[in-house]
C-alpha cells in the first residue's frame, strides 16, 4: 500500500472492519497511519533508500530539496494524499470504547 500510494501515486482505499482485528497490536499500526502517516520500522534501511531514490525525480520536480529528511516528508505527504483508511467499527459493546481510549487516532484523525 505504501509503495503504490507513495511512490507510484496510486489512490487507494484500505478498508478494515472490527471483526478483522484478531490482534490488538494491529491497531498500533492503524493508529500510526492515521496520526502521522508513517509506521515506524515498516521498511528496512535498504528499502527506504530505494524508495527515496524512486521518488527522486518527482521530488525534484516538486521543488523538494535533495535531503533524506525532505524526501521522506515528501513520500509521507504522498501517502497521506493517496491512501485513504476506512474504519468500519461497530459502536455496540465495550470494544469500540476501549479501542478509542487506547488508540485516540481512531476517533481524532478520521
Tab-separated table of C-alpha atoms in Angstrom:
chain	number	residue	atom	x	y	z
A	1	UNK	CA	0.000	0.000	0.000
A	2	UNK	CA	2.745	2.437	0.918
A	3	UNK	CA	4.774	1.762	-2.226
A	4	UNK	CA	1.750	2.069	-4.501
A	5	UNK	CA	0.380	5.207	-2.862
A	6	UNK	CA	3.654	6.939	-2.024
A	7	UNK	CA	5.991	6.023	-4.873
A	8	UNK	CA	3.611	5.334	-7.745
A	9	UNK	CA	0.977	7.860	-6.628
A	10	UNK	CA	-1.917	5.423	-6.974
A	11	UNK	CA	-5.004	6.436	-4.965
A	12	UNK	CA	-6.269	3.553	-2.866
A	13	UNK	CA	-8.575	2.683	-0.002
A	14	UNK	CA	-7.716	0.453	2.942
A	15	UNK	CA	-10.976	-0.849	4.429
A	16	UNK	CA	-10.946	-2.676	7.735
A	17	UNK	CA	-13.767	-3.846	9.955
A	18	UNK	CA	-13.607	-4.519	13.660
A	19	UNK	CA	-14.150	-8.238	13.063
A	20	UNK	CA	-10.889	-8.380	11.058
A	21	UNK	CA	-8.811	-7.275	14.047
A	22	UNK	CA	-7.635	-10.502	15.631
A	23	UNK	CA	-4.689	-8.907	17.445
A	24	UNK	CA	-4.899	-5.527	19.155
A	25	UNK	CA	-1.283	-4.868	18.109
A	26	UNK	CA	-2.619	-4.279	14.596
A	27	UNK	CA	-4.377	-1.163	15.889
A	28	UNK	CA	-0.985	0.316	16.797
A	29	UNK	CA	-0.153	0.337	13.084
A	30	UNK	CA	-3.559	1.702	12.076
A	31	UNK	CA	-3.191	4.428	14.710
A	32	UNK	CA	0.227	5.316	13.298
A	33	UNK	CA	-1.136	5.558	9.764
A	34	UNK	CA	-3.951	7.814	10.911
A	35	UNK	CA	-1.929	10.112	13.168
A	36	UNK	CA	1.361	10.565	11.337
A	37	UNK	CA	1.072	8.717	8.038
A	38	UNK	CA	4.093	6.601	8.930
A	39	UNK	CA	4.652	3.242	10.606
A	40	UNK	CA	7.972	3.031	12.411
A	41	UNK	CA	10.273	0.268	11.132
A	42	UNK	CA	7.888	-0.651	8.335
A	43	UNK	CA	10.741	-0.818	5.838
A	44	UNK	CA	14.367	-1.859	6.348
A	45	UNK	CA	17.023	0.808	5.697
A	46	UNK	CA	17.796	-0.592	2.229
A	47	UNK	CA	14.153	-0.376	1.188
A	48	UNK	CA	13.881	3.197	2.485
A	49	UNK	CA	16.907	4.114	0.387
A	50	UNK	CA	15.276	2.502	-2.673
A	51	UNK	CA	12.015	4.372	-2.017
A	52	UNK	CA	13.824	7.693	-1.677
A	53	UNK	CA	15.669	7.001	-4.904
A	54	UNK	CA	12.422	6.087	-6.674
A	55	UNK	CA	10.726	9.355	-5.776
A	56	UNK	CA	13.798	11.469	-6.547
A	57	UNK	CA	12.603	12.778	-9.896
A	58	UNK	CA	9.104	13.567	-8.618
A	59	UNK	CA	10.548	15.307	-5.556
A	60	UNK	CA	12.915	17.351	-7.697
A	61	UNK	CA	10.049	18.351	-10.000
A	62	UNK	CA	8.061	19.454	-6.949
A	63	UNK	CA	10.956	21.590	-5.728
A	64	UNK	CA	11.815	19.386	-2.748
A	65	UNK	CA	15.424	19.705	-1.504
A	66	UNK	CA	17.681	16.719	-2.125
A	67	UNK	CA	17.964	15.627	1.510
A	68	UNK	CA	16.746	12.351	3.028
A	69	UNK	CA	14.501	14.131	5.543
A	70	UNK	CA	12.836	16.230	2.863
A	71	UNK	CA	12.293	13.205	0.630
A	72	UNK	CA	10.828	11.160	3.482
A	73	UNK	CA	8.427	14.021	4.236
A	74	UNK	CA	7.551	14.191	0.533
A	75	UNK	CA	6.910	10.429	0.493
A	76	UNK	CA	4.718	10.630	3.606
A	77	UNK	CA	2.749	13.531	2.138
A	78	UNK	CA	2.074	11.472	-0.988
A	79	UNK	CA	0.938	8.539	1.156
A	80	UNK	CA	-1.375	10.834	3.116
A	81	UNK	CA	-2.806	12.228	-0.120
A	82	UNK	CA	-3.343	8.855	-1.834
A	83	UNK	CA	-4.015	6.306	0.921
A	84	UNK	CA	-7.473	6.533	2.453
A	85	UNK	CA	-8.265	4.447	5.523
A	86	UNK	CA	-11.873	3.407	6.086
A	87	UNK	CA	-12.758	2.031	9.510
A	88	UNK	CA	-15.982	0.087	9.848
A	89	UNK	CA	-16.258	-0.429	13.594
A	90	UNK	CA	-19.453	-1.217	15.433
A	91	UNK	CA	-20.195	1.161	18.331
A	92	UNK	CA	-22.105	-1.588	20.139
A	93	UNK	CA	-20.357	-3.086	23.150
A	94	UNK	CA	-17.235	-2.180	25.073
A	95	UNK	CA	-14.600	-2.996	22.462
A	96	UNK	CA	-15.039	0.245	20.485
A	97	UNK	CA	-14.911	2.390	23.626
A	98	UNK	CA	-11.789	0.611	24.876
A	99	UNK	CA	-10.076	0.824	21.477
A	100	UNK	CA	-10.914	4.506	21.115
A	101	UNK	CA	-9.409	5.204	24.525
A	102	UNK	CA	-6.228	3.202	23.826
A	103	UNK	CA	-5.778	4.423	20.238
A	104	UNK	CA	-7.009	8.033	20.003
A	105	UNK	CA	-6.120	8.274	16.316
A	106	UNK	CA	-9.095	6.042	15.559
A	107	UNK	CA	-11.510	8.822	16.500
A	108	UNK	CA	-9.416	12.015	16.327
A	109	UNK	CA	-7.851	11.533	12.887
A	110	UNK	CA	-10.772	10.188	10.896
